[in-house]
Coordinates of C-alpha atoms and ligand atoms in Angstrom, one line a residue:
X1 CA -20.2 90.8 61.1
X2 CA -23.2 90.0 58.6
X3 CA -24.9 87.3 57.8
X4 CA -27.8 86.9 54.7
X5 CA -29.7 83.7 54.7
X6 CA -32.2 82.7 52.1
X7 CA -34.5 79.2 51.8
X8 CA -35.9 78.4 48.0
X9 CA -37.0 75.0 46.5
X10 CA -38.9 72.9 44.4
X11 CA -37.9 69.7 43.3
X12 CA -38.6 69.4 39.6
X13 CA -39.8 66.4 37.5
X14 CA -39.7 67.1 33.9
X15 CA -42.4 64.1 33.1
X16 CA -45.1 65.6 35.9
X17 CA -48.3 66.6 34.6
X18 CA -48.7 69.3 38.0
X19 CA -47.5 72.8 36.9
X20 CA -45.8 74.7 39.3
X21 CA -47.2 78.0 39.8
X22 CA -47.1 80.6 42.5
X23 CA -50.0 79.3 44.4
X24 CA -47.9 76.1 45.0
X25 CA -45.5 78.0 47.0
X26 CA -48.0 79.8 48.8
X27 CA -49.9 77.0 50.1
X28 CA -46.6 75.3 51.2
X29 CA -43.9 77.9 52.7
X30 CA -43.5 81.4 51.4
X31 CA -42.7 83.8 54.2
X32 CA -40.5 86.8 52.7
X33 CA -38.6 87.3 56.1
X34 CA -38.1 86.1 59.1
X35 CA -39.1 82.5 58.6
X36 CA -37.0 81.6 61.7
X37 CA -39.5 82.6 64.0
X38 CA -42.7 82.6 61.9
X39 CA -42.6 79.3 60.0
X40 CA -42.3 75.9 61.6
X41 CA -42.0 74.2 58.0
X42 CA -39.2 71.4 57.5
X43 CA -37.5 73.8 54.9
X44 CA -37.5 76.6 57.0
X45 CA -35.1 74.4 59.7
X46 CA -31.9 75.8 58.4
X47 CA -32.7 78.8 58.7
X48 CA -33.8 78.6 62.4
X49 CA -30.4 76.8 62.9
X50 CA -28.3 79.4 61.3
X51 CA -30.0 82.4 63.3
X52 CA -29.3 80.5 66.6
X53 CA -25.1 79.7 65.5
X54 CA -24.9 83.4 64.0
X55 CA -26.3 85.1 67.0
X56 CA -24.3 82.9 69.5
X57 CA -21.2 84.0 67.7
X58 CA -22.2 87.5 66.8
X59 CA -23.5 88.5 63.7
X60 CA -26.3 90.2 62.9
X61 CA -28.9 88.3 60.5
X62 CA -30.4 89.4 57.5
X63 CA -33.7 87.0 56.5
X64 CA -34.2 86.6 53.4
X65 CA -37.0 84.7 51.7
X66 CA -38.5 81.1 52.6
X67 CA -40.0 79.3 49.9
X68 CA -41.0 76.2 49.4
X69 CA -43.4 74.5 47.0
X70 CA -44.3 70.3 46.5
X71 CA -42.4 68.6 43.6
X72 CA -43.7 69.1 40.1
X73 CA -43.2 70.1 36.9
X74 CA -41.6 73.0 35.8
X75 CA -41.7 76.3 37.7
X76 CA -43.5 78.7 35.8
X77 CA -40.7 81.4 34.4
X78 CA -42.4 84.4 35.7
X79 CA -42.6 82.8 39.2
X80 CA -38.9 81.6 39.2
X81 CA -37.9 85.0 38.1
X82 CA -40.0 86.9 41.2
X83 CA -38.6 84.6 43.4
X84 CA -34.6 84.3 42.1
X85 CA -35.2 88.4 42.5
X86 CA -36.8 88.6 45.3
X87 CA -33.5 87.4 47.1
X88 CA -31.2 89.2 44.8
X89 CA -32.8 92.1 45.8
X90 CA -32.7 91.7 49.2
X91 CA -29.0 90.6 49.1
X92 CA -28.5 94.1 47.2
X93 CA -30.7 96.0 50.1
X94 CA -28.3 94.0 52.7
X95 CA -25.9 95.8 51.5
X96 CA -21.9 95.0 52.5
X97 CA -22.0 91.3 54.5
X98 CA -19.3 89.2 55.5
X99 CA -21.1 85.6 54.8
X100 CA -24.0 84.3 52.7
X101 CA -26.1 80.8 53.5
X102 CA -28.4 79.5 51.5
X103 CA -30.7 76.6 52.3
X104 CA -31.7 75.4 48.1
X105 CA -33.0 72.2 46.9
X106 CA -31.2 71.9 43.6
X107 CA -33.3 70.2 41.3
X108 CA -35.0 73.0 40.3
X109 CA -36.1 73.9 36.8
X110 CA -38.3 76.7 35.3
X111 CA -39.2 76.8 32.2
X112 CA -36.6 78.6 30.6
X113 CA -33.8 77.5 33.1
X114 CA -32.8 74.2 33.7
X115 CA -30.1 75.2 36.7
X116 CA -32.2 77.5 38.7
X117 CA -29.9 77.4 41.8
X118 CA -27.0 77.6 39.7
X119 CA -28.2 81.3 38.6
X120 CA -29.6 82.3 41.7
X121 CA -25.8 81.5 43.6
X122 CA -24.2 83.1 41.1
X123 CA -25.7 85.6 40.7
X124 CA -25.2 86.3 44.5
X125 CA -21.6 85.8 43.9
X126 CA -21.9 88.6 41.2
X127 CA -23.6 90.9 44.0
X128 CA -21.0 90.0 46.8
X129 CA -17.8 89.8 45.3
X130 CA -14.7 87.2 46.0
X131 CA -14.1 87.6 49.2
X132 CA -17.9 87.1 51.1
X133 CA -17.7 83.2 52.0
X134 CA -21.1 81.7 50.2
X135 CA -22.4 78.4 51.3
X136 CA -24.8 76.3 50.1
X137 CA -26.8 73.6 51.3
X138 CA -28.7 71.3 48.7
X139 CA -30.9 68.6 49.2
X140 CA -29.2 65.4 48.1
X141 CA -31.7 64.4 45.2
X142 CA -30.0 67.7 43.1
X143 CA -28.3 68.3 39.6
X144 CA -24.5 69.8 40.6
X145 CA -23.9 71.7 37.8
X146 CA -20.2 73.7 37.4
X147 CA -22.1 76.8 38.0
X148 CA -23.1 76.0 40.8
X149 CA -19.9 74.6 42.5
X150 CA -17.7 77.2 41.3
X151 CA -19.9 80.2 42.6
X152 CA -19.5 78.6 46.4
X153 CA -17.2 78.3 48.6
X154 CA -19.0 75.4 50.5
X155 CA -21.2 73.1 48.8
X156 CA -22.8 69.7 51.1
X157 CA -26.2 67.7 50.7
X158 CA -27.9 66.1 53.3
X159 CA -26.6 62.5 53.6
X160 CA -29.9 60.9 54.8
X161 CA -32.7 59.9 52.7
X162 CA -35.0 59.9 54.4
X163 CA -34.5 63.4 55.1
X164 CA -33.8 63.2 58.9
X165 CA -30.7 65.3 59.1
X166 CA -31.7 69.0 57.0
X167 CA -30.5 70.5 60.4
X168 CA -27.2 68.7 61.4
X169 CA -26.2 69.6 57.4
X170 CA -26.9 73.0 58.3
X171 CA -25.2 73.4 61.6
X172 CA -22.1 71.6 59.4
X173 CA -22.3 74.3 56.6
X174 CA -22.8 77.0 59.4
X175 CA -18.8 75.6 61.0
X176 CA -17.4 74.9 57.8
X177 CA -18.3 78.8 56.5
X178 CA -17.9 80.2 59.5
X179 CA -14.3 79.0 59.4
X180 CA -13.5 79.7 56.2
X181 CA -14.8 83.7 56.3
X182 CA -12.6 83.7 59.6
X183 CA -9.9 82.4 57.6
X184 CA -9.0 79.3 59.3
X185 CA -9.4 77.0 56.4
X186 CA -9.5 77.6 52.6
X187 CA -12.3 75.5 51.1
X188 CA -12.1 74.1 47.5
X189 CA -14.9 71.9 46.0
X190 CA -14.4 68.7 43.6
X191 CA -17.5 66.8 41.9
X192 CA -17.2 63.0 40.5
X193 CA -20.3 62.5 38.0
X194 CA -20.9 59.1 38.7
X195 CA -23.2 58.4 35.6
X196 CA -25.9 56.6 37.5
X197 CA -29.2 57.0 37.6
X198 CA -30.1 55.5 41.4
X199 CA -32.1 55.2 44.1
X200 CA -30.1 54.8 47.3
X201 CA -32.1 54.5 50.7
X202 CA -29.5 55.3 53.2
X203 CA -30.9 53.2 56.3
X204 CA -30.2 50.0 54.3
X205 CA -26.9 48.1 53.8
X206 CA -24.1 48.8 52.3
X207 CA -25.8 52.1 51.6
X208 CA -25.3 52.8 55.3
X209 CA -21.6 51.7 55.4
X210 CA -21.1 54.0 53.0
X211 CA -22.7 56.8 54.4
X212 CA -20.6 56.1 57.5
X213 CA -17.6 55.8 56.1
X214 CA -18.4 59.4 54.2
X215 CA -18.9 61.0 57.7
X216 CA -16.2 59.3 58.9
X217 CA -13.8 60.6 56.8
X218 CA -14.7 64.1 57.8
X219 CA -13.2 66.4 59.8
X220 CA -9.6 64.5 59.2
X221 CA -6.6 64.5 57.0
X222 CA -7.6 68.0 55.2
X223 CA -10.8 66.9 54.4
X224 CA -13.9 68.8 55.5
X225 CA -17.2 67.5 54.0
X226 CA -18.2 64.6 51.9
X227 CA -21.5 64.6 50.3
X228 CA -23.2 61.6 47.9
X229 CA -25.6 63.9 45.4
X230 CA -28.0 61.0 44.8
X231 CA -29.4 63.2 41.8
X232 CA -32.7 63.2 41.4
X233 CA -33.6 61.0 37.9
X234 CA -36.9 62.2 36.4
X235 CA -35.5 65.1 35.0
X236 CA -34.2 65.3 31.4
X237 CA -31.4 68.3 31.6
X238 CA -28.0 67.9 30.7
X239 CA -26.8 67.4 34.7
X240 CA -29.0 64.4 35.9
X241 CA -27.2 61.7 37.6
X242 CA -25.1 60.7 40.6
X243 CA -22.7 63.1 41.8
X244 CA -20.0 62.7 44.7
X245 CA -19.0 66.2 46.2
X246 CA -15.8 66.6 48.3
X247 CA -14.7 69.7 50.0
X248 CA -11.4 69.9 51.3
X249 CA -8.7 72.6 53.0
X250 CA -7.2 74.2 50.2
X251 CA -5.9 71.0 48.5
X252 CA -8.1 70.4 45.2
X253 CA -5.9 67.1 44.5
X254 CA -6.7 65.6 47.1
X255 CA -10.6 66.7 46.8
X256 CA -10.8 65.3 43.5
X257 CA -8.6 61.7 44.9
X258 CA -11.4 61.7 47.2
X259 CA -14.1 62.3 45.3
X260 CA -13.3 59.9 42.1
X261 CA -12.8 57.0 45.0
X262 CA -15.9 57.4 46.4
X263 CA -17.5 57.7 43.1
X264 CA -15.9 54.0 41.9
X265 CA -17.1 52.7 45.1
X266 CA -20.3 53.6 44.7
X267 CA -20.2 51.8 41.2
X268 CA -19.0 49.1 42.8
X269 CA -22.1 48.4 45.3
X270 CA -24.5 49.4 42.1
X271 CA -26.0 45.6 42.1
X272 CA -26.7 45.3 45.6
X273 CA -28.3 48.8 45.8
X274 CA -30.9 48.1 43.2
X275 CA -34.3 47.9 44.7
X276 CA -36.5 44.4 44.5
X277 CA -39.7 45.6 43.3
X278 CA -43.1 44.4 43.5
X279 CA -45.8 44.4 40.3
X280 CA -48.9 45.3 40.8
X281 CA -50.3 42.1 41.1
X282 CA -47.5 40.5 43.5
X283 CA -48.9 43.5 45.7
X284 CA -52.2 42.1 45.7
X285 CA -51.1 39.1 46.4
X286 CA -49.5 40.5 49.4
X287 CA -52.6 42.1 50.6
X288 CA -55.2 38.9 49.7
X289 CA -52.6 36.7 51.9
X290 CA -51.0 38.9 54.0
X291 CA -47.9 37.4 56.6
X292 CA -48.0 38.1 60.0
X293 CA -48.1 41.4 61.5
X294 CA -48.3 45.0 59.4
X295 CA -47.3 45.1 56.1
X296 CA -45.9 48.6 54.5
X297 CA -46.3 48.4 50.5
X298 CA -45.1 51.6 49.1
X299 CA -46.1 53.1 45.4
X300 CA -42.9 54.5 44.8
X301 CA -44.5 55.5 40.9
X302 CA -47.2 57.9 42.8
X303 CA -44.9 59.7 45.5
X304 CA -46.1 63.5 45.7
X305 CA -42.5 64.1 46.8
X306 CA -41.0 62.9 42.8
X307 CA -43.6 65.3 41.4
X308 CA -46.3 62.4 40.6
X309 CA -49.6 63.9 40.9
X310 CA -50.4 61.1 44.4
X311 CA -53.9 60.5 42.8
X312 CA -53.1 57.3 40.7
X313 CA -55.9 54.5 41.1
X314 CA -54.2 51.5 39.7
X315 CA -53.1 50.1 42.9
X316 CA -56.4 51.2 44.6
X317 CA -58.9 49.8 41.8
X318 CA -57.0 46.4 41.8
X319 CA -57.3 45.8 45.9
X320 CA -61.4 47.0 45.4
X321 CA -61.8 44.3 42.1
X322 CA -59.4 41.7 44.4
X323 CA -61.8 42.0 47.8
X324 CA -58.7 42.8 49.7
X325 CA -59.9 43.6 53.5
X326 CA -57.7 44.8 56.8
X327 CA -56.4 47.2 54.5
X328 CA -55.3 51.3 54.5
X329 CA -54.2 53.5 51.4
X330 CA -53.5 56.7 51.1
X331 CA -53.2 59.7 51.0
X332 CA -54.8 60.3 47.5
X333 CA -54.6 64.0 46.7
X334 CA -58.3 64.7 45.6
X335 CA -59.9 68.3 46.8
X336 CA -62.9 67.6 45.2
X337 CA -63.6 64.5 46.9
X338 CA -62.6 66.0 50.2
X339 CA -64.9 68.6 50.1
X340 CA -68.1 66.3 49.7
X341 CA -67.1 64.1 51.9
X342 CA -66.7 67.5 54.6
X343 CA -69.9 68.6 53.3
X344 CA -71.5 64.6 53.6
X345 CA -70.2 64.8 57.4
X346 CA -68.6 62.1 59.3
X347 CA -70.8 58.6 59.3
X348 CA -72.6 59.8 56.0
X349 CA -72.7 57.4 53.0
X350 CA -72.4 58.7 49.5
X351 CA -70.8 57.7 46.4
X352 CA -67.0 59.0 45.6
X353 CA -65.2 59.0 42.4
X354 CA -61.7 58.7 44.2
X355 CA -58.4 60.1 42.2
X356 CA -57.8 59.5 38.4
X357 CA -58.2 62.9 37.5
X358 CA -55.0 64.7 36.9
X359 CA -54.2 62.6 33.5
X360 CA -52.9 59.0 31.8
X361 CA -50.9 58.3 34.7
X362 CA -53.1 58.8 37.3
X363 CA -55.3 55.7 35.6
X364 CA -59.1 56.0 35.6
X365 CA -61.1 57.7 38.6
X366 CA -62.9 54.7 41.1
X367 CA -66.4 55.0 42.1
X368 CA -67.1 53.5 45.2
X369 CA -70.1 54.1 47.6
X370 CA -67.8 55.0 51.0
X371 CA -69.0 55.9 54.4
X372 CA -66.9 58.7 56.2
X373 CA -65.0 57.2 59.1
X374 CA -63.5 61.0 60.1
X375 CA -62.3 64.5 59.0
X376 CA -59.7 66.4 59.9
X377 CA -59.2 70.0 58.5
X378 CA -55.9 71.4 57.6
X379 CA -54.3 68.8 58.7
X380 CA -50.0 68.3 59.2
X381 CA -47.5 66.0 59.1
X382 CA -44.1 65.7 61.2
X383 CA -41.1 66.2 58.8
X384 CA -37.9 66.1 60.7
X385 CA -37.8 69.2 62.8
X386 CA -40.9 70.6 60.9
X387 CA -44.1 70.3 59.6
X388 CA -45.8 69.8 56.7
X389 CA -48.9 70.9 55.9
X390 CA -52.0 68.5 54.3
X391 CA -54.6 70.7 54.3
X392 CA -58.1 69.0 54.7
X393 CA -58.3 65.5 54.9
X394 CA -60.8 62.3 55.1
X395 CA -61.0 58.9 55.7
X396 CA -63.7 56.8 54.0
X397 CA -64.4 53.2 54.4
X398 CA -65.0 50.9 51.4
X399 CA -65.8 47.1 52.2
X400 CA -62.6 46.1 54.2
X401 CA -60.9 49.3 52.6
X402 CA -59.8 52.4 54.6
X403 CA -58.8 55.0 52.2
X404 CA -57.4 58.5 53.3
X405 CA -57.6 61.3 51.2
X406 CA -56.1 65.2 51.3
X407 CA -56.6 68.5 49.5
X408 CA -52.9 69.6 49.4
X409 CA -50.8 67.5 47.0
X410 CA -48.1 66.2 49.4
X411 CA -46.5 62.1 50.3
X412 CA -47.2 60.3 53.4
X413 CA -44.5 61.3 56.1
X414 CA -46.0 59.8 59.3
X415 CA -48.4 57.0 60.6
X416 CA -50.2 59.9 61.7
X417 CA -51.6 60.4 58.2
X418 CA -53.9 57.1 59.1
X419 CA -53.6 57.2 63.0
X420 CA -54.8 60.8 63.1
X421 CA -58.4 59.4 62.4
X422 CA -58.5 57.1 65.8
X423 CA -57.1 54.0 64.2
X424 CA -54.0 52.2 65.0
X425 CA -51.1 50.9 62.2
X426 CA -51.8 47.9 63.6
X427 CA -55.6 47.1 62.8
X428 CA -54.3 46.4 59.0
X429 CA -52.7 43.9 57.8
X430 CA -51.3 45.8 54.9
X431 CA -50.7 50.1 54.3
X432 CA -50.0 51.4 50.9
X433 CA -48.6 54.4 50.6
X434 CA -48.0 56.8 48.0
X435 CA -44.4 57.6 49.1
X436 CA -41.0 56.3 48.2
X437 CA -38.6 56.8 51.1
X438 CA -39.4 59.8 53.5
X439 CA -41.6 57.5 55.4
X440 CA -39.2 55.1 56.7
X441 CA -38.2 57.2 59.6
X442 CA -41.9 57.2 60.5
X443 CA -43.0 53.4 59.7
X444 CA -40.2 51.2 59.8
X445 CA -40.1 51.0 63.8
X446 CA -43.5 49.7 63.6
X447 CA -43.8 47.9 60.4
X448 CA -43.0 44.2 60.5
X449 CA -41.6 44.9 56.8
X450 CA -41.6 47.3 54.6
X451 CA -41.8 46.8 50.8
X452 CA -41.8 48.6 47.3
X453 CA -44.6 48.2 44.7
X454 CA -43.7 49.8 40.7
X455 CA -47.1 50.7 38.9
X456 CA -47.2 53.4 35.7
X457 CA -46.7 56.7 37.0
X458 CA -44.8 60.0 36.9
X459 CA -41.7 58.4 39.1
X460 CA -41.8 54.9 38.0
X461 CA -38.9 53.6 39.2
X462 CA -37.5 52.0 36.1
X463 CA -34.5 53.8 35.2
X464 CA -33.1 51.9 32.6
X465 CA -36.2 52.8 30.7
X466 CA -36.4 56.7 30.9
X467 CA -35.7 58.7 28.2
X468 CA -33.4 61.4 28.7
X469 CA -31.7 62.8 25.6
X470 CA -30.3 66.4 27.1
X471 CA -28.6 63.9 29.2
X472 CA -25.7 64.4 27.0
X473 CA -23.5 61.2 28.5
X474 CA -24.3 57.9 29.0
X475 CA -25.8 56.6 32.0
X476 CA -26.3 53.8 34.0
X477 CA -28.7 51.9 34.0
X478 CA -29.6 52.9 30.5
X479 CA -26.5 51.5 29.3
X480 CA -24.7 48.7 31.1
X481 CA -21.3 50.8 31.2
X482 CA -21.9 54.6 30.9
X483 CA -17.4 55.4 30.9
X484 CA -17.2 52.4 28.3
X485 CA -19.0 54.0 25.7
X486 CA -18.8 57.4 23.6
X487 CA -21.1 60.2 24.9
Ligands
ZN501 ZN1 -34.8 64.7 48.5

């Protein structure tokens, strides 16, 4: 028995001003083969999973690519196309195998196709035939498009943003194909399209009853996954929005039953899974007054992980004008302030023109006169079962201001991204971060609370004001009831 295996993604946000080039793969995961053993990146976790399960129950592995690059905009065509081959070739070079996994993100655009997954697993169907099980694994802020569900045989998402369980999905989607090629069950996929346009942060109620119930159900009754595509919304193609994914053993009634219910229920809870958000200036309020204990203030607008550009100053400039002290910010993605500071040295003072420079979004640059507090070259992050890498990165001090900056565009994961430096979460009062969810997992079991600031930017989180006409349906929340009105 054979197995391919094959890791590509990029998360795309049609309104980022960051193009996405070949370089931005490069400096996050690219390893053409092999990944299992040479690359200890977060993406590359699936594919270390599936090695270990196909080994164990005796296939040979073929390693494909690894690829990996930090949300943006649009992958350049050239690039999409190398890559998409890349693995199509090496699926040709394979030749005859009995099962095909592939670890994708699903939100990824180039700049001639909006469905980039959809071609590449097609494609591979093309290459394989009817009979080779394909599975896919897809990372739950995706765009399920028809191509894409009807060239697999298995389809999931991860069910946990933040992202804590990339590995359990893929041990799942290792069972459920494994059964399926061995011909114990015969898998077939139904999709809801829920019409929303959401954020839903599964550690909170009644996201998390929901999530539960979803897993729950599992395993039980004929049904063999359930999967909540949370869709990812800064992206104007004709598949964004929620999407609810049921796999069952060949009964496609009962998939689609399933799927439609989950779907309404999710409807149902759409009220009390809107975020409360701060403005700008209720934020500074927070951090001139601050309660008791550490206070988390996430700029959801300016999260590196959505494809903002994670150098936006509006927060920052308004906590310098305010005086605001006992504070930490970070990480603003600014190479060219890293590298004086690295070439200042730790305790020197100089002036720094911090962020502001990608575009409009971003707001103005900020000159302060900073003292380095610390620098720590190519630095990481923990990401699950992974890493992350930062590259280079600095803290400066700024009257009562510790601000963290870092040459390779990427969102705060960890405490570490402060702590690393020799201070503790708990000398502040308050942390911004430029991050929306992933951070949770690290901060929330030592944060007193955690809140949620919306300032302009690339992923400002007011849905019911994008503009999305490829949409090509209503959606929620941009009208009040997308099935009530004509698409
Ligand atoms: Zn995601």
């Amino acid at each position: 028995m054979k197995l391919f295996i094959a890791a590509l993604g990029t998360e795309t946000n049609t309104f980022s001003p960051i193009p996405t080039g070949r370089a931005a793969f490069l400096d996050d995961l690219y390893v053409e083969a092999e990944a299992s053993s040479r690359s200890d990146h977060w993406f590359a976790g699936p594919m270390r999973v599936w090695r270990e399960r196909a080994e164990a129950a005796g296939y040979a592995v073929v390693e494909s690519l690894a690829a990996f690059a930090p949300p943006g905009g649009p992958t350049r065509q050239d690039v999409w196309e190398a890559l998409r081959d890349r693995v199509l070739g090496d699926l040709k070079a394979a030749g005859p195998v009995d099962m095909v996994l592939f670890n994708l993100h699903g939100a990824m655009i180039s700049e001639r196709q909006d469905d980039c997954e959809g071609e590449l697993v097609a494609a591979a169907r093309e290459i394989v035939g009817s009979e080779v099980t394909i599975g896919v694994e897809l990372d739950l802020h995706c765009h399920l498009t028809d191509r894409i569900v009807t060239a697999a045989d298995v389809l999931l998402t991860y069910k946990e943003y933040p992202h804590v369980d990339v590995d359990d999905r893929a041990r799942d989607l290792f069972r459920l194909c494994d059964d399926a090629r061995a011909g114990r069950t015969r898998p077939v996929i139904a999709v809801a399209d829920c019409r929303m346009l959401a954020v839903w942060r599964t550690p909170n109620q009644p996201t998390r009853g929901f999530v539960d119930r979803m897993s729950a159900a599992e395993g039980r009754d004929g049904i063999l996954s359930l999967s909540l595509a949370h869709g990812f919304p800064w992206a104007d193609i004709p598949d964004v929005g929620a999407k609810v994914v049921a796999v069952t053993d060949g009964d496609l009634g009962l998939a689609e039953r399933k799927a439609a219910a989950l779907a309404r229920e999710l409807w149902e809870m759409r009220e009390a899974t809107t975020d409360r958000l701060l403005t700008l200036d209720e934020a500074v309020q927070v951090a001139l007054a601050p309660p008791a204990g550490v206070t988390v203030l996430a700029d959801v607008s300016d999260n590196a992980g959505a494809g903002s550009a994670s150098d936006s100053t509006f927060l920052l400039r308004a906590l310098v004008e305010a005086g605001a002290t006992r504070c930490a910010i970070g990480s603003f993605w600014d190479p060219v302030a890293v590298r004086l500071c690295r070439e200042a040295g730790e305790g020197a003072r100089l002036a720094l023109r911090i962020g502001g420079k990608t575009g409009p979004m971003s707001g103005d640059p900020v000159d302060l006169t900073v003292r380095v507090l610390g620098i720590r070259p190519d630095a990481v992050q923990t990401y699950g079962n992974g890493k992350q890498p930062m590259g280079d990165c600095v803290m400066v001090e700024a009257g009562g201001l510790h601000i963290v900056l870092n040459a390779l565009r990427t969102q705060v994961f960890q405490p570490s991204v402060f702590e690393q430096f020799g201070v503790a979460l708990s000398d502040y009062a308050t942390v911004f971060l430029k991050s929306a969810q992933h951070f949770n997992a690290g901060f929330a079991p030592r944060a007193d609370r955690i809140l949620h600031v919306a300032v302009p930017g690339s992923a400002n989180p007011d849905f019911s004001a994008l503009r999305l006409p490829r949409a090509g349906r209503p959606l929620w929340p941009i009208v009040a009831d997308p099935f009530g009105e004509p698409a």
